[in-house]
Short mmCIF file of N, CA and C in Angstrom, two decimals:
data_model
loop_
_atom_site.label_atom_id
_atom_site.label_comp_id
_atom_site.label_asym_id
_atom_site.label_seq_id
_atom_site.Cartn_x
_atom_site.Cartn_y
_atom_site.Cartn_z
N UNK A 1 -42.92 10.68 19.89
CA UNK A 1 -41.81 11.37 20.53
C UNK A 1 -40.80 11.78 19.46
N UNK A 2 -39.88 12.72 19.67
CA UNK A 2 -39.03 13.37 19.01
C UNK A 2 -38.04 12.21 18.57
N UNK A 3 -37.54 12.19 17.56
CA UNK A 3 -35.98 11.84 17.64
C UNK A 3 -34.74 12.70 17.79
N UNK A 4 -34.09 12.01 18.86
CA UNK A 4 -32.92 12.75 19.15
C UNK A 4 -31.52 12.29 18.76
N UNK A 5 -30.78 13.05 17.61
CA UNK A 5 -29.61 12.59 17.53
C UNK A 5 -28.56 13.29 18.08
N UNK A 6 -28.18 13.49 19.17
CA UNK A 6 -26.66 13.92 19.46
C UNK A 6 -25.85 13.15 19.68
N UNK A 7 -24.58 13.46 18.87
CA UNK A 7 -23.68 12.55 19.12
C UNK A 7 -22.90 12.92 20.94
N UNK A 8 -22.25 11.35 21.16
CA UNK A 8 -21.68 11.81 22.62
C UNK A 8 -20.76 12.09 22.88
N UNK A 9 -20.07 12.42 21.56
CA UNK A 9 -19.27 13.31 21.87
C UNK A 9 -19.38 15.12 22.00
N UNK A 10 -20.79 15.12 21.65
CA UNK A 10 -20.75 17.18 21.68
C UNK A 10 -21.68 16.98 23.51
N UNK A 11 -21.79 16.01 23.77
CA UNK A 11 -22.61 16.13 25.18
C UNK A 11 -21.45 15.13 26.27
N UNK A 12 -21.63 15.36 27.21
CA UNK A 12 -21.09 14.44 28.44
C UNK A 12 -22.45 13.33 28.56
N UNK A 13 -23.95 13.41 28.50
CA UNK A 13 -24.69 12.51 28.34
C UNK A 13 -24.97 12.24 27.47
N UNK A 14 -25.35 11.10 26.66
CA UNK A 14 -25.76 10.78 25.38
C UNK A 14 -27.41 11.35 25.61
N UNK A 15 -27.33 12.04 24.44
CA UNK A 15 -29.12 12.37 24.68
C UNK A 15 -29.66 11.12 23.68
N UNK A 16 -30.50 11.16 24.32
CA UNK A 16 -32.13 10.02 23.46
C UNK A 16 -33.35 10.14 24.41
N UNK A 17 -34.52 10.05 23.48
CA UNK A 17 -35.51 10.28 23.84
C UNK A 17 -36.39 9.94 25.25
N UNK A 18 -35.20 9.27 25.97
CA UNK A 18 -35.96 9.19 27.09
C UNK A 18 -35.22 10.09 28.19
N UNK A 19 -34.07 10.16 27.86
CA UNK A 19 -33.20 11.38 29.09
C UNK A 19 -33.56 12.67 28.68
N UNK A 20 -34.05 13.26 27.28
CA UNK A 20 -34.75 13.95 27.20
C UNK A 20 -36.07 14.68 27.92
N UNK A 21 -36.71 13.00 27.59
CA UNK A 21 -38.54 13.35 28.25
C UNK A 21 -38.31 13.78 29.69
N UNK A 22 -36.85 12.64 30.40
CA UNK A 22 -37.02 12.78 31.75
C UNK A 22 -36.92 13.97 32.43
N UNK A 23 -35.75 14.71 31.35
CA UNK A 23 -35.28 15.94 31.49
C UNK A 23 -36.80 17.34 31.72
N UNK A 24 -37.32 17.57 30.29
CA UNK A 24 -38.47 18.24 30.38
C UNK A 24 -39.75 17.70 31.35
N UNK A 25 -39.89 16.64 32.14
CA UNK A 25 -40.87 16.25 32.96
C UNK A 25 -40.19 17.08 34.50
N UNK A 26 -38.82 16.93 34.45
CA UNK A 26 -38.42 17.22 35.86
C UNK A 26 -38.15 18.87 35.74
N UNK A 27 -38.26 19.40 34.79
CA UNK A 27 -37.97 20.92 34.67
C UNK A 27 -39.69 21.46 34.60
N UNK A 28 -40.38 20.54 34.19
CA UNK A 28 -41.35 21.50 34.33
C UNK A 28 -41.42 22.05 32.74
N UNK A 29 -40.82 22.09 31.65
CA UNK A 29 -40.63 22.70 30.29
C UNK A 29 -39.99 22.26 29.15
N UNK A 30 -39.88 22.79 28.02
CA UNK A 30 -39.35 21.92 27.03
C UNK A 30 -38.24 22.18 27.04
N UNK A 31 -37.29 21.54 26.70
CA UNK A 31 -35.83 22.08 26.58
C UNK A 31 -35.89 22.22 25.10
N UNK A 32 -36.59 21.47 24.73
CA UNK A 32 -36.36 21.36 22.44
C UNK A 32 -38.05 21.28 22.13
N UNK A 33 -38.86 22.74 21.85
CA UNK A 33 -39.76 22.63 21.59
C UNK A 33 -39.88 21.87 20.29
N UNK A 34 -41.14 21.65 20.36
CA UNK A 34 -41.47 20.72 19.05
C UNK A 34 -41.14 21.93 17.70
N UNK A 35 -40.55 21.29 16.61
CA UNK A 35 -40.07 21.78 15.50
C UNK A 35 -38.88 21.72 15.15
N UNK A 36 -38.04 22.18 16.45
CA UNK A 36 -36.88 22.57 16.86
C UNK A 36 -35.97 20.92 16.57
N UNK A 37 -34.77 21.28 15.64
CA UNK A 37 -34.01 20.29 16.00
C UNK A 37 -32.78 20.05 17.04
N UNK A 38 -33.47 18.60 17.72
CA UNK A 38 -32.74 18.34 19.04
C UNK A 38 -31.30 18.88 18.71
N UNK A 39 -30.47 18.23 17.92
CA UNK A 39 -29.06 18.09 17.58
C UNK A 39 -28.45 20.16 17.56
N UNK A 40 -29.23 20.86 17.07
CA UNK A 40 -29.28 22.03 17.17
C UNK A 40 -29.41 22.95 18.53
N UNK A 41 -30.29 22.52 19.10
CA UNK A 41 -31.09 22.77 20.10
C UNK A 41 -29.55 22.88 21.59
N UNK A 42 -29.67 21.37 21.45
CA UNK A 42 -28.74 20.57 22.86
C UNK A 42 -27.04 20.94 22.31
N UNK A 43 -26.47 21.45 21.10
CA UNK A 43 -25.41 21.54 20.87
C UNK A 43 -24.37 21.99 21.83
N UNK A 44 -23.36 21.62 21.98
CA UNK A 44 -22.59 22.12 23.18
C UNK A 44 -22.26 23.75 23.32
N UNK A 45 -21.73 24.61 24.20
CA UNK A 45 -21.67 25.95 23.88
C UNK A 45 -23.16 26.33 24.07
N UNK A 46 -24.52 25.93 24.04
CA UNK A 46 -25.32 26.36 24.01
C UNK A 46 -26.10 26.10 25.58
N UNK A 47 -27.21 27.44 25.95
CA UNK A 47 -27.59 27.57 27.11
C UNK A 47 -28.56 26.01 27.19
N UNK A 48 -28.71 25.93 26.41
CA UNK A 48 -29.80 24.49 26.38
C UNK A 48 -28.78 23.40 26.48
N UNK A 49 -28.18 23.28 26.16
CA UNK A 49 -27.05 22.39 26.66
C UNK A 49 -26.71 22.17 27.70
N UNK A 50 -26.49 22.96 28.15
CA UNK A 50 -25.86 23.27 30.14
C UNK A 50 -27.09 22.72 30.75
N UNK A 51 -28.21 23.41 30.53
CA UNK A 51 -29.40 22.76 31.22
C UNK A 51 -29.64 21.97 31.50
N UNK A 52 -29.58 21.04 30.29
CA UNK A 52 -29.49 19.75 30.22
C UNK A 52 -28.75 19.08 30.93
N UNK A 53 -27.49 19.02 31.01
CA UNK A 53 -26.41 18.81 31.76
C UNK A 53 -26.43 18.82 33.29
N UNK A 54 -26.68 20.12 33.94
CA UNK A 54 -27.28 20.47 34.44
C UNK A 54 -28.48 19.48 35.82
N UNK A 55 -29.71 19.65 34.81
CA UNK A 55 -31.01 18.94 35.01
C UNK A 55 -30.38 17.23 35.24
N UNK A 56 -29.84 17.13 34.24
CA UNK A 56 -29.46 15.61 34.68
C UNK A 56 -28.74 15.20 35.37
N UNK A 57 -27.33 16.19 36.16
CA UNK A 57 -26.77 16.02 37.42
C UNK A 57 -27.70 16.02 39.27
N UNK A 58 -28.26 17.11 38.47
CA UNK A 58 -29.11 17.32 39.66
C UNK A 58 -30.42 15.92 39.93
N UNK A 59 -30.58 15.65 38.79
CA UNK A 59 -31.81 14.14 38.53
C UNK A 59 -30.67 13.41 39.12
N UNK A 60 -29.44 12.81 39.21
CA UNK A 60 -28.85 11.90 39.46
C UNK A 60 -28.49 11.86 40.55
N UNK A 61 -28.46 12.78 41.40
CA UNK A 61 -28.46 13.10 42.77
C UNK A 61 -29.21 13.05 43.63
N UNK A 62 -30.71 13.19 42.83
CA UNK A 62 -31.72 12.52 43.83
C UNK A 62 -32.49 13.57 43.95
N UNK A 63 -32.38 14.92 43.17
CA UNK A 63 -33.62 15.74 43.55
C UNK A 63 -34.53 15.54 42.64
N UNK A 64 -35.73 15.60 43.49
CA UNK A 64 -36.80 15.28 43.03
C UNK A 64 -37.30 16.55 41.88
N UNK A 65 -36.80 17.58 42.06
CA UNK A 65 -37.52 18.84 41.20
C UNK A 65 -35.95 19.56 41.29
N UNK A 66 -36.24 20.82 40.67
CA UNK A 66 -35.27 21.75 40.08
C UNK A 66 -34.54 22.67 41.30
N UNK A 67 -33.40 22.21 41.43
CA UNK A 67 -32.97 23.53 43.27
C UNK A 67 -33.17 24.73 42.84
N UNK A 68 -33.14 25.54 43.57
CA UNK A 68 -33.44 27.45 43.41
C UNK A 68 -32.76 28.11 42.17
N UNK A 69 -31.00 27.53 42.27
CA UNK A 69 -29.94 27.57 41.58
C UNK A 69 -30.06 27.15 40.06
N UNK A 70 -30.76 25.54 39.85
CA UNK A 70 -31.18 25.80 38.80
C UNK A 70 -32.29 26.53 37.84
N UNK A 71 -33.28 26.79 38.78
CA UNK A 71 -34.06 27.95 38.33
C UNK A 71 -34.11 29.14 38.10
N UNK A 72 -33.54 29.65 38.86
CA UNK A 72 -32.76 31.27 38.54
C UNK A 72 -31.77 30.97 37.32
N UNK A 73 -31.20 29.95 36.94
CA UNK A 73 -30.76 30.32 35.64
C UNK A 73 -30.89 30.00 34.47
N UNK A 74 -32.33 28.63 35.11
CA UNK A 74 -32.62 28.62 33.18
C UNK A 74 -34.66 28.78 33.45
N UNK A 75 -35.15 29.29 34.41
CA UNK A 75 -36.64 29.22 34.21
C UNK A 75 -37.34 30.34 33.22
N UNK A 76 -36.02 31.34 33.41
CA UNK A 76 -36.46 32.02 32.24
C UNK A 76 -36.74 32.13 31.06
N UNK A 77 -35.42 31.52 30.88
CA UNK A 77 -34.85 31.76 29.39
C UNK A 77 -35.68 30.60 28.48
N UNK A 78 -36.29 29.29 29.57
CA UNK A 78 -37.28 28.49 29.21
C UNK A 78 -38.81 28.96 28.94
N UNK A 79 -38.60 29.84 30.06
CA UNK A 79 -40.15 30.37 29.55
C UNK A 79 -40.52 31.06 28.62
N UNK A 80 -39.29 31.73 28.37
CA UNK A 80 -39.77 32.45 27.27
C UNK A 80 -39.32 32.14 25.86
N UNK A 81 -38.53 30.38 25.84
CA UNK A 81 -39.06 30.00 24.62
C UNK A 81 -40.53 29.58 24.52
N UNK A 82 -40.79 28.65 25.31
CA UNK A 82 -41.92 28.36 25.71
C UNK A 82 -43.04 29.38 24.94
N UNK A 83 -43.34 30.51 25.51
CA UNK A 83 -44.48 31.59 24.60
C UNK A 83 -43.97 31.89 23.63
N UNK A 84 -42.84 32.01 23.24
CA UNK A 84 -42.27 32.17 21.62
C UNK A 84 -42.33 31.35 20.88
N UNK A 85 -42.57 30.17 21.13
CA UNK A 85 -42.78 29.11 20.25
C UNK A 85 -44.27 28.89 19.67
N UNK A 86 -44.89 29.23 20.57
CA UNK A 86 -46.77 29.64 20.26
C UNK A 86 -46.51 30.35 18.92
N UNK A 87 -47.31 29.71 18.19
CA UNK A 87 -47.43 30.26 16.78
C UNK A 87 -48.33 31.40 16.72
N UNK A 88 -48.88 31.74 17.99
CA UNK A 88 -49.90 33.04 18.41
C UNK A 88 -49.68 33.02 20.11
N UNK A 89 -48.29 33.80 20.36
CA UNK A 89 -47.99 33.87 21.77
C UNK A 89 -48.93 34.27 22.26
N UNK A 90 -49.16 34.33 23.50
CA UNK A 90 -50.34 34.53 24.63
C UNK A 90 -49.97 34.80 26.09
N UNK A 91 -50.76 35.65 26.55
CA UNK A 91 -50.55 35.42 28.75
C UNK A 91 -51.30 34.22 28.84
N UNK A 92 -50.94 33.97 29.81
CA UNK A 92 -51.44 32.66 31.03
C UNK A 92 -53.05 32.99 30.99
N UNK A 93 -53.65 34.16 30.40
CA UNK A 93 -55.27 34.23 30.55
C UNK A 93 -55.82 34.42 28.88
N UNK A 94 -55.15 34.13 28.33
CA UNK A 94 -55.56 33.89 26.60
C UNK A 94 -55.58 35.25 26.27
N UNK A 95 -54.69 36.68 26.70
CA UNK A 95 -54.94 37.50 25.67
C UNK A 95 -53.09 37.55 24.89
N UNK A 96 -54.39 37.68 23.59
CA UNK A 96 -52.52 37.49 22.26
C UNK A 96 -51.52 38.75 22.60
N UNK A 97 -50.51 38.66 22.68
CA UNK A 97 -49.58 39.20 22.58
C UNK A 97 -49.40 40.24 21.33
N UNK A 98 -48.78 41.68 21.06
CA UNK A 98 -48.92 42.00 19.95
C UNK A 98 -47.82 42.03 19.39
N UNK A 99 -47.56 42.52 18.59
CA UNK A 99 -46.24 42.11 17.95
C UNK A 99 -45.03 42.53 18.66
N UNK A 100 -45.22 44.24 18.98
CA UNK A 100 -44.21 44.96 19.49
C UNK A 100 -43.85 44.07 21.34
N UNK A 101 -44.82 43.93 21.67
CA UNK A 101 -44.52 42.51 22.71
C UNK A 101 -43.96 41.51 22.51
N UNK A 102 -44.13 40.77 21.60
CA UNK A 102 -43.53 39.52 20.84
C UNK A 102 -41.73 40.00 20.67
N UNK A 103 -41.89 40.96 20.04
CA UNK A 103 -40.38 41.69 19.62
C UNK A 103 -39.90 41.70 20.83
N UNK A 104 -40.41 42.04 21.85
CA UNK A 104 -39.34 42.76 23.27
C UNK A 104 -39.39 41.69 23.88
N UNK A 105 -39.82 40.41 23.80
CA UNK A 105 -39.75 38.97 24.36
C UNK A 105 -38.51 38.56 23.60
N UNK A 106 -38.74 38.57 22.37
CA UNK A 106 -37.46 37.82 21.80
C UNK A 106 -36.00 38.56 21.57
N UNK A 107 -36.34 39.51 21.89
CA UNK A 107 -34.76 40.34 22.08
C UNK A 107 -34.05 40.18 23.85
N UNK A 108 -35.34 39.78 24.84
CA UNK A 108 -34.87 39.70 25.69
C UNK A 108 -34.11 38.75 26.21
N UNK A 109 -35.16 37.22 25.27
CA UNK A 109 -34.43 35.65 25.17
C UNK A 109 -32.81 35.80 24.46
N UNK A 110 -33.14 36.63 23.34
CA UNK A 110 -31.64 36.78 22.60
C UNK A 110 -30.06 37.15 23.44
N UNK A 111 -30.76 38.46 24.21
CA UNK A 111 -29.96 38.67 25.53
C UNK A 111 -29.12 37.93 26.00
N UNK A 112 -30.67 37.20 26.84
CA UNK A 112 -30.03 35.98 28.05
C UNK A 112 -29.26 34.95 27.66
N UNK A 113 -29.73 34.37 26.31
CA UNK A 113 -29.05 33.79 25.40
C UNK A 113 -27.49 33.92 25.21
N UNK A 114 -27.29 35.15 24.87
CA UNK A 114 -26.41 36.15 24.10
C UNK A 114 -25.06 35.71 25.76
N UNK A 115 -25.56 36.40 26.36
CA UNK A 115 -24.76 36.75 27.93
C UNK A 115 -24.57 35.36 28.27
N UNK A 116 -25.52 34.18 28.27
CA UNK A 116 -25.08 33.04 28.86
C UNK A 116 -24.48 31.90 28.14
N UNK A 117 -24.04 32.04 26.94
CA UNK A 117 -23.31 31.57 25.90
C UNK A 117 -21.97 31.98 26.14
N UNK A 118 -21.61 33.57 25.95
CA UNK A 118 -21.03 34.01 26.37
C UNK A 118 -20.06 33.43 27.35
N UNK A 119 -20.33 33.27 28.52
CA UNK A 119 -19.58 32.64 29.53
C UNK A 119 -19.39 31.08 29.89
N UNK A 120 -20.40 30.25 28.68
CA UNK A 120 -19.77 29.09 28.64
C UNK A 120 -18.44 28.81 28.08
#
């Protein structure tokens, strides 16, 4: 498993590797793909942050999976780290992605990124 250092003061939860795992098991996705450093990743101000935040209010409340609300605003922006992180992105049926695809994926993450930073 990853190590996670955030301090608790840039989060309202202390992250470590198990509010983490619990986190990406109940979303369905990674919040900090492998490579990626957590401390970077989960930084406050950032859309992965909120998620987190987020994911773990909603875990503490008792839902079992992700409400509508949280999906409409981060299933995207997850998914499409998710195939960007593929060191040879791909569809769901194994054909590769080409570059100029790859490009219009990651300008679109940059976007959503961009806009939902923005308003934190």
């Amino acid at each position: 498993m990853r190590d996670v250092e955030v301090s608790a003061a840039t989060t309202e939860h202390p992250v470590d590797d198990d509010r983490l795992a619990t986190v990406e098991r109940w979303a369905g996705e990674l919040i900090v793909p492998p490579g990626e450093d957590p401390a970077v990743q989960l930084a406050d101000g950032t859309l992965w942050h909120t998620a987190f935040e987020e994911a773990l209010a909603e875990i503490e409340a008792g839902r079992p999976a992700p409400s509508p609300e949280w999906r409409r605003a981060y299933a995207l922006p997850l998914g499409l780290q998710r195939v960007l992180s593929d060191p040879k992105p791909h569809l769901a049926g194994g054909l590769e992605l080409r570059p100029h695809q790859v490009d219009a994926l990651a300008a679109l993450l940059a976007a959503l990124l961009g806009d939902a930073e923005r308003l934190l």
